[in-house]
Amino acid sequence: MPIEILRHGEQWKPAVLAFNQRMKATGSSWGYYVEPVDSWLPERPGVPVWREHYLAVEDGTQVRGGYALKPQSCWLQGASATVCDYQGPVSEGVIDSRYSTLALRLLRDMERRQPLLYSWGHGGEDQVVLQILRKLGWWLHPTPMCVRVLRPARFLHRNAWLRTTAARRAGLDLLAASGLGWLGFTALHGALGLRSHVRGAIEVESVERFGAWADELFDRCKHRYSLVAARDAKNMNALLPKGSWPPGIALRVARGGETIGFVVVMETQMSGDPRFGDLRVGSIIDCLGLPEDAPDVIGAGFDYLRRREVDLVVSNQSHPAWSGALSLHGFVVLQGRRTFAASPALRKALEPVDSTAAGIHLTNLDGHGPHAL
């Protein structure tokens, strides 16, 4: 049963559909993209960020798995480099033991194509995939998730994250009805935000396209980070295509007429989400500026979402200046909820990792797409 790893194409769509049906029939929630042309980041001439798809094809007819790669231009230890995020691998090995080693083969194929490879997410380091990556010599670096509840009663009634048992649901409903939940969240976020400060008046404007100001901002900021994806106009306009997914709102932040950063926010009405239930979730999905300007930049995004009356705001940030800025605005910083996993080649490029870890700046746009958590 020879298996080849091939670039996804129109000819493989029926086989991918059959693969997805086999996975679903056994109760698996995994599947793969049917369309070969990426809906978010198709390859375009002159655009240095895109996403490409590969399939594991058996006997030239059957799809048994797949993965996606998102190469992007980055600033890595003081120089430009192409660094790649991966998604997957998805393998029929989860339902058929004959393909139990296929996921590892797919992972090796990713590294061959893009040595400076990483993934960011997964949850805590107890996840099986992270244990496998550690054994393969990958570097694992824990990063936080940041949360602030704005409408406590709705959060207590509608979230699915905490409402996992009948007893918990009854307790959360009681907290909401009694007003104790509102008091608790107000006291918690208020205490965390006591250190909040604004360095000066800022100006905020919504922008539909990124221009030369973004190029200048990235050139000014990139030297302050050990790893940061290119956030110039060309890359940002590709990552946030006008009138398309993701539906992010970009805010340009200035002080005294000079751009100090930008922040991208998103609001999503959830429905039956396994974590957020039916909440209206605000997300800070991207941001850039000098580390010392992070509080003002984050504040602009948070104020926008608060005015939109979302139920809570979440953000994933790897850099301590940016998670610290969220803390200054009353967010709870939940340590170790996400893990940055770097391939051996990327780990070597980041050495010494102990001293460069704090300089890694990642946001949701550096993964396989912005999402609420």
Short mmCIF file of C-alpha atoms in Angstrom, two decimals:
data_model
loop_
_atom_site.label_atom_id
_atom_site.label_comp_id
_atom_site.label_asym_id
_atom_site.label_seq_id
_atom_site.Cartn_x
_atom_site.Cartn_y
_atom_site.Cartn_z
CA MET A 1 0.00 0.00 0.00
CA PRO A 2 2.39 2.75 -1.15
CA ILE A 3 1.55 6.21 0.18
CA GLU A 4 2.71 9.40 -1.49
CA ILE A 5 2.49 12.88 0.01
CA LEU A 6 1.22 15.18 -2.72
CA ARG A 7 0.06 18.76 -3.13
CA HIS A 8 -3.73 19.03 -2.89
CA GLY A 9 -5.49 19.62 -6.21
CA GLU A 10 -8.91 19.58 -7.82
CA GLN A 11 -8.52 15.92 -8.76
CA TRP A 12 -8.40 14.91 -5.08
CA LYS A 13 -11.66 16.53 -3.96
CA PRO A 14 -13.78 13.33 -4.26
CA ALA A 15 -11.13 11.35 -2.36
CA VAL A 16 -11.01 13.97 0.42
CA LEU A 17 -14.81 13.84 0.69
CA ALA A 18 -14.61 10.05 1.02
CA PHE A 19 -11.88 10.39 3.67
CA ASN A 20 -14.03 12.82 5.67
CA GLN A 21 -17.02 10.49 5.43
CA ARG A 22 -14.96 7.54 6.73
CA MET A 23 -13.72 9.60 9.65
CA LYS A 24 -17.21 10.85 10.52
CA ALA A 25 -18.73 7.37 10.24
CA THR A 26 -16.49 6.15 13.08
CA GLY A 27 -17.33 9.08 15.33
CA SER A 28 -14.19 11.10 14.67
CA SER A 29 -14.51 14.88 14.50
CA TRP A 30 -11.44 15.14 12.27
CA GLY A 31 -11.50 15.75 8.55
CA TYR A 32 -9.63 17.75 5.94
CA TYR A 33 -10.24 20.69 3.63
CA VAL A 34 -12.05 19.63 0.48
CA GLU A 35 -11.11 22.70 -1.54
CA PRO A 36 -7.45 22.74 -2.67
CA VAL A 37 -7.23 26.54 -2.99
CA ASP A 38 -7.06 28.08 0.46
CA SER A 39 -10.04 30.29 1.22
CA TRP A 40 -8.08 32.52 3.61
CA LEU A 41 -4.54 32.76 2.22
CA PRO A 42 -4.27 31.58 -1.38
CA GLU A 43 -0.89 31.93 -3.06
CA ARG A 44 -0.61 35.26 -4.86
CA PRO A 45 2.35 36.74 -6.75
CA GLY A 46 4.42 39.04 -4.58
CA VAL A 47 2.59 38.22 -1.32
CA PRO A 48 4.98 36.62 1.22
CA VAL A 49 2.34 34.81 3.29
CA TRP A 50 0.10 31.99 2.09
CA ARG A 51 -1.24 28.58 3.07
CA GLU A 52 -0.75 25.37 1.10
CA HIS A 53 -2.27 21.91 1.53
CA TYR A 54 -0.80 18.43 1.23
CA LEU A 55 -2.44 14.99 1.17
CA ALA A 56 -1.31 11.46 1.95
CA VAL A 57 -2.53 9.45 -1.05
CA GLU A 58 -2.53 5.65 -1.10
CA ASP A 59 -2.29 3.71 -4.37
CA GLY A 60 -2.99 6.91 -6.28
CA THR A 61 -6.65 6.83 -5.31
CA GLN A 62 -7.40 7.00 -1.56
CA VAL A 63 -6.67 9.96 0.73
CA ARG A 64 -5.49 8.83 4.17
CA GLY A 65 -4.56 12.16 5.75
CA GLY A 66 -3.27 15.66 5.19
CA TYR A 67 -1.71 18.81 6.60
CA ALA A 68 -1.42 22.54 5.87
CA LEU A 69 1.60 24.83 5.91
CA LYS A 70 1.53 28.62 6.32
CA PRO A 71 4.93 30.09 5.39
CA GLN A 72 5.36 33.74 6.31
CA SER A 73 8.10 36.32 6.31
CA CYS A 74 9.43 36.91 9.84
CA TRP A 75 12.07 38.87 11.71
CA LEU A 76 14.15 36.20 13.44
CA GLN A 77 17.08 37.11 15.67
CA GLY A 78 17.84 40.29 13.77
CA ALA A 79 17.37 39.05 10.20
CA SER A 80 14.60 38.22 7.74
CA ALA A 81 13.61 34.56 7.46
CA THR A 82 10.70 32.44 6.25
CA VAL A 83 9.14 30.70 9.25
CA CYS A 84 6.21 28.35 8.88
CA ASP A 85 3.17 27.48 11.00
CA TYR A 86 1.59 24.08 10.44
CA GLN A 87 -1.94 22.75 10.83
CA GLY A 88 -2.59 19.05 11.36
CA PRO A 89 -1.52 16.46 10.63
CA VAL A 90 -4.85 14.68 10.20
CA SER A 91 -4.51 10.94 9.73
CA GLU A 92 -6.75 7.92 9.28
CA GLY A 93 -4.58 6.35 11.95
CA VAL A 94 -7.04 7.59 14.59
CA ILE A 95 -9.63 5.10 13.26
CA ASP A 96 -7.48 2.42 11.57
CA SER A 97 -4.32 1.02 13.18
CA ARG A 98 -2.84 0.25 9.76
CA TYR A 99 -2.10 3.96 9.48
CA SER A 100 -0.93 4.52 13.06
CA THR A 101 2.49 5.83 11.96
CA LEU A 102 1.20 8.06 9.17
CA ALA A 103 0.91 11.19 11.34
CA LEU A 104 4.60 10.93 12.23
CA ARG A 105 5.52 10.55 8.56
CA LEU A 106 3.44 13.63 7.72
CA LEU A 107 5.19 15.58 10.44
CA ARG A 108 8.59 14.57 9.07
CA ASP A 109 7.48 15.65 5.61
CA MET A 110 6.51 19.09 6.95
CA GLU A 111 9.96 19.54 8.50
CA ARG A 112 11.61 18.54 5.23
CA ARG A 113 9.66 21.16 3.29
CA GLN A 114 9.89 23.91 5.92
CA PRO A 115 12.67 23.34 8.51
CA LEU A 116 11.83 26.54 10.47
CA LEU A 117 8.52 25.07 11.54
CA TYR A 118 6.30 25.81 14.52
CA SER A 119 2.86 25.35 15.97
CA TRP A 120 1.11 27.45 18.60
CA GLY A 121 -1.91 26.23 20.53
CA HIS A 122 -2.54 22.68 21.72
CA GLY A 123 -3.39 23.55 25.33
CA GLY A 124 -1.06 22.52 28.15
CA GLU A 125 2.04 20.38 27.80
CA ASP A 126 0.12 17.28 28.92
CA GLN A 127 -1.34 16.98 25.41
CA VAL A 128 -0.23 13.78 23.64
CA VAL A 129 0.93 15.61 20.49
CA LEU A 130 3.23 17.82 22.57
CA GLN A 131 4.74 14.83 24.33
CA ILE A 132 5.53 13.36 20.91
CA LEU A 133 7.07 16.63 19.71
CA ARG A 134 9.24 16.84 22.81
CA LYS A 135 10.58 13.34 22.14
CA LEU A 136 11.40 14.44 18.58
CA GLY A 137 13.56 17.26 19.90
CA TRP A 138 11.09 20.12 19.56
CA TRP A 139 11.23 23.01 22.03
CA LEU A 140 8.03 23.64 24.00
CA HIS A 141 7.37 27.07 25.48
CA PRO A 142 4.18 27.72 27.52
CA THR A 143 2.24 30.93 26.87
CA PRO A 144 -0.92 32.35 28.48
CA MET A 145 -4.52 33.00 27.53
CA CYS A 146 -6.02 36.26 28.80
CA VAL A 147 -9.70 36.71 29.69
CA ARG A 148 -11.90 39.52 30.98
CA VAL A 149 -15.61 39.02 31.68
CA LEU A 150 -17.67 42.13 30.97
CA ARG A 151 -21.22 40.85 31.47
CA PRO A 152 -21.04 38.43 34.41
CA ALA A 153 -24.68 37.30 34.49
CA ARG A 154 -24.70 36.36 30.83
CA PHE A 155 -21.32 34.67 31.21
CA LEU A 156 -22.51 32.56 34.14
CA HIS A 157 -25.75 31.58 32.37
CA ARG A 158 -24.42 30.97 28.86
CA ASN A 159 -20.82 29.73 28.97
CA ALA A 160 -20.20 26.05 28.33
CA TRP A 161 -16.66 26.14 29.72
CA LEU A 162 -17.72 25.86 33.36
CA ARG A 163 -21.28 24.49 33.02
CA THR A 164 -20.19 20.86 32.66
CA THR A 165 -22.40 19.23 35.32
CA ALA A 166 -25.89 19.77 36.71
CA ALA A 167 -24.44 20.86 40.05
CA ARG A 168 -22.16 23.40 38.43
CA ARG A 169 -24.97 24.77 36.30
CA ALA A 170 -27.18 25.19 39.36
CA GLY A 171 -24.39 26.91 41.28
CA LEU A 172 -23.55 29.29 38.43
CA ASP A 173 -27.23 30.15 37.93
CA LEU A 174 -27.49 30.95 41.64
CA LEU A 175 -24.44 33.20 41.48
CA ALA A 176 -25.97 35.04 38.53
CA ALA A 177 -29.43 35.43 40.07
CA SER A 178 -28.12 36.57 43.46
CA GLY A 179 -25.77 39.20 42.07
CA LEU A 180 -22.81 37.57 43.81
CA GLY A 181 -21.32 36.65 40.45
CA TRP A 182 -21.41 40.27 39.32
CA LEU A 183 -19.78 41.38 42.57
CA GLY A 184 -17.09 38.71 42.29
CA PHE A 185 -16.12 39.46 38.70
CA THR A 186 -16.23 43.20 39.29
CA ALA A 187 -13.94 42.88 42.30
CA LEU A 188 -11.58 40.48 40.49
CA HIS A 189 -11.12 42.53 37.33
CA GLY A 190 -11.11 45.77 39.28
CA ALA A 191 -8.31 44.56 41.53
CA LEU A 192 -6.27 43.34 38.56
CA GLY A 193 -6.73 46.65 36.79
CA LEU A 194 -5.71 48.85 39.72
CA ARG A 195 -2.29 49.31 38.11
CA SER A 196 -3.86 50.52 34.87
CA HIS A 197 -2.49 53.75 33.58
CA VAL A 198 -2.48 55.77 30.38
CA ARG A 199 0.78 57.43 29.39
CA GLY A 200 -0.94 60.13 27.41
CA ALA A 201 -3.85 60.96 25.16
CA ILE A 202 -4.09 58.65 22.18
CA GLU A 203 -5.94 58.88 18.89
CA VAL A 204 -7.67 55.81 17.47
CA GLU A 205 -9.04 55.34 13.98
CA SER A 206 -10.50 52.36 12.17
CA VAL A 207 -8.63 51.47 8.96
CA GLU A 208 -9.70 49.25 6.08
CA ARG A 209 -6.25 48.98 4.52
CA PHE A 210 -2.71 49.15 5.83
CA GLY A 211 -0.42 51.68 4.17
CA ALA A 212 3.08 53.10 4.42
CA TRP A 213 2.50 53.88 8.09
CA ALA A 214 2.43 50.13 8.79
CA ASP A 215 5.74 49.64 6.96
CA GLU A 216 7.35 52.35 9.08
CA LEU A 217 5.87 50.95 12.28
CA PHE A 218 7.12 47.43 11.60
CA ASP A 219 10.63 48.67 10.73
CA ARG A 220 10.70 50.61 13.99
CA CYS A 221 9.40 47.77 16.17
CA LYS A 222 10.90 44.57 14.73
CA HIS A 223 14.30 45.01 16.39
CA ARG A 224 12.65 44.74 19.82
CA TYR A 225 11.55 41.14 19.25
CA SER A 226 13.52 37.91 18.83
CA LEU A 227 10.76 36.46 16.62
CA VAL A 228 7.90 38.41 15.06
CA ALA A 229 6.01 37.82 11.83
CA ALA A 230 6.20 40.60 9.25
CA ARG A 231 3.44 43.10 9.99
CA ASP A 232 4.04 45.52 7.14
CA ALA A 233 1.28 46.68 4.79
CA LYS A 234 1.68 43.87 2.25
CA ASN A 235 1.43 41.13 4.86
CA MET A 236 -1.37 42.72 6.87
CA ASN A 237 -3.51 43.35 3.81
CA ALA A 238 -3.10 39.67 2.92
CA LEU A 239 -3.88 38.42 6.42
CA LEU A 240 -6.95 40.67 6.71
CA PRO A 241 -8.48 40.69 3.22
CA LYS A 242 -11.10 43.40 2.81
CA GLY A 243 -14.67 42.13 2.87
CA SER A 244 -13.62 38.55 3.55
CA TRP A 245 -12.79 36.22 6.41
CA PRO A 246 -11.55 36.96 9.03
CA PRO A 247 -13.98 39.79 9.90
CA GLY A 248 -11.39 41.70 11.92
CA ILE A 249 -11.57 45.42 12.71
CA ALA A 250 -8.16 47.10 12.48
CA LEU A 251 -7.51 50.13 14.68
CA ARG A 252 -4.57 52.44 14.11
CA VAL A 253 -3.33 53.95 17.39
CA ALA A 254 -1.40 57.24 17.51
CA ARG A 255 -0.03 59.60 20.13
CA GLY A 256 0.59 63.21 19.23
CA GLY A 257 -0.05 62.42 15.57
CA GLU A 258 2.59 59.64 15.45
CA THR A 259 1.50 56.02 14.95
CA ILE A 260 2.50 53.95 17.96
CA GLY A 261 0.80 50.70 16.97
CA PHE A 262 -2.26 48.91 15.72
CA VAL A 263 -4.66 46.36 17.16
CA VAL A 264 -7.09 44.03 15.39
CA VAL A 265 -10.28 42.96 17.14
CA MET A 266 -13.12 40.61 16.28
CA GLU A 267 -16.55 39.93 17.76
CA THR A 268 -18.32 36.62 17.36
CA GLN A 269 -21.81 35.53 18.40
CA MET A 270 -21.32 31.95 19.52
CA SER A 271 -24.00 29.28 19.23
CA GLY A 272 -23.54 25.97 21.01
CA ASP A 273 -19.79 26.40 21.18
CA PRO A 274 -18.20 23.71 23.39
CA ARG A 275 -16.37 26.39 25.41
CA PHE A 276 -18.30 29.62 25.01
CA GLY A 277 -21.82 28.28 24.61
CA ASP A 278 -24.01 31.12 23.34
CA LEU A 279 -21.86 34.05 24.46
CA ARG A 280 -20.94 37.08 22.40
CA VAL A 281 -17.15 36.93 22.43
CA GLY A 282 -14.75 39.77 21.69
CA SER A 283 -11.22 38.80 20.65
CA ILE A 284 -8.00 40.77 20.32
CA ILE A 285 -6.47 38.79 17.47
CA ASP A 286 -3.43 40.87 16.51
CA CYS A 287 -1.37 43.83 17.72
CA LEU A 288 1.94 45.52 17.12
CA GLY A 289 3.91 48.34 18.68
CA LEU A 290 6.93 48.85 20.88
CA PRO A 291 6.65 46.77 24.07
CA GLU A 292 6.40 49.93 26.19
CA ASP A 293 3.42 51.12 24.12
CA ALA A 294 1.49 47.85 24.56
CA PRO A 295 -0.82 49.19 27.34
CA ASP A 296 -2.11 52.03 25.15
CA VAL A 297 -2.47 49.83 22.05
CA ILE A 298 -4.27 47.06 23.95
CA GLY A 299 -6.42 49.67 25.67
CA ALA A 300 -7.65 50.95 22.31
CA GLY A 301 -8.79 47.47 21.29
CA PHE A 302 -10.36 46.69 24.64
CA ASP A 303 -12.27 49.97 24.74
CA TYR A 304 -13.66 49.28 21.25
CA LEU A 305 -14.92 45.82 22.26
CA ARG A 306 -16.33 47.07 25.56
CA ARG A 307 -18.40 49.65 23.69
CA ARG A 308 -19.73 46.84 21.49
CA GLU A 309 -21.17 45.22 24.65
CA VAL A 310 -19.58 41.82 24.18
CA ASP A 311 -19.95 39.38 27.08
CA LEU A 312 -16.23 38.78 27.50
CA VAL A 313 -12.93 39.54 25.78
CA VAL A 314 -10.17 36.99 25.18
CA SER A 315 -6.68 37.27 23.75
CA ASN A 316 -3.72 34.96 23.18
CA GLN A 317 -0.34 36.67 23.53
CA SER A 318 3.11 35.10 23.84
CA HIS A 319 5.12 38.24 24.67
CA PRO A 320 5.11 39.28 28.36
CA ALA A 321 4.73 42.97 27.49
CA TRP A 322 1.47 42.25 25.67
CA SER A 323 0.00 39.82 28.22
CA GLY A 324 1.14 42.28 30.89
CA ALA A 325 -0.71 45.07 29.08
CA LEU A 326 -3.88 42.97 29.19
CA SER A 327 -3.34 42.44 32.91
CA LEU A 328 -3.11 46.21 33.37
CA HIS A 329 -6.58 46.44 31.86
CA GLY A 330 -8.02 43.94 34.33
CA PHE A 331 -7.63 40.71 32.36
CA VAL A 332 -7.00 37.41 34.12
CA VAL A 333 -3.78 35.93 32.70
CA LEU A 334 -4.14 32.14 32.67
CA GLN A 335 -0.60 30.82 32.44
CA GLY A 336 0.33 27.80 30.36
CA ARG A 337 -2.94 27.51 28.44
CA ARG A 338 -1.20 27.49 25.05
CA THR A 339 2.15 26.07 23.95
CA PHE A 340 4.55 27.31 21.31
CA ALA A 341 6.27 24.29 19.75
CA ALA A 342 9.41 24.96 17.66
CA SER A 343 11.11 22.42 15.41
CA PRO A 344 14.75 21.51 16.12
CA ALA A 345 15.89 23.85 13.32
CA LEU A 346 13.84 26.76 14.63
CA ARG A 347 14.96 26.00 18.17
CA LYS A 348 18.58 26.24 17.02
CA ALA A 349 17.87 29.55 15.27
CA LEU A 350 16.39 30.91 18.50
CA GLU A 351 19.28 29.86 20.75
CA PRO A 352 19.83 30.58 23.50
CA VAL A 353 16.13 29.83 23.92
CA ASP A 354 16.06 30.68 27.63
CA SER A 355 16.96 34.29 26.92
CA THR A 356 15.04 34.73 23.64
CA ALA A 357 11.74 33.20 24.75
CA ALA A 358 10.57 36.46 26.29
CA GLY A 359 11.12 38.22 22.96
CA ILE A 360 8.79 36.03 20.90
CA HIS A 361 5.71 37.98 19.80
CA LEU A 362 2.85 35.76 18.58
CA THR A 363 -0.84 36.51 18.08
CA ASN A 364 -3.77 34.56 16.65
CA LEU A 365 -2.86 35.68 13.13
CA ASP A 366 0.38 33.72 13.48
CA GLY A 367 -1.56 30.48 13.71
CA HIS A 368 -3.91 28.85 11.23
CA GLY A 369 -6.46 31.62 11.53
CA PRO A 370 -8.00 33.89 14.12
CA HIS A 371 -10.50 32.35 16.45
CA ALA A 372 -12.07 33.28 19.74
CA LEU A 373 -9.68 31.32 21.94
#
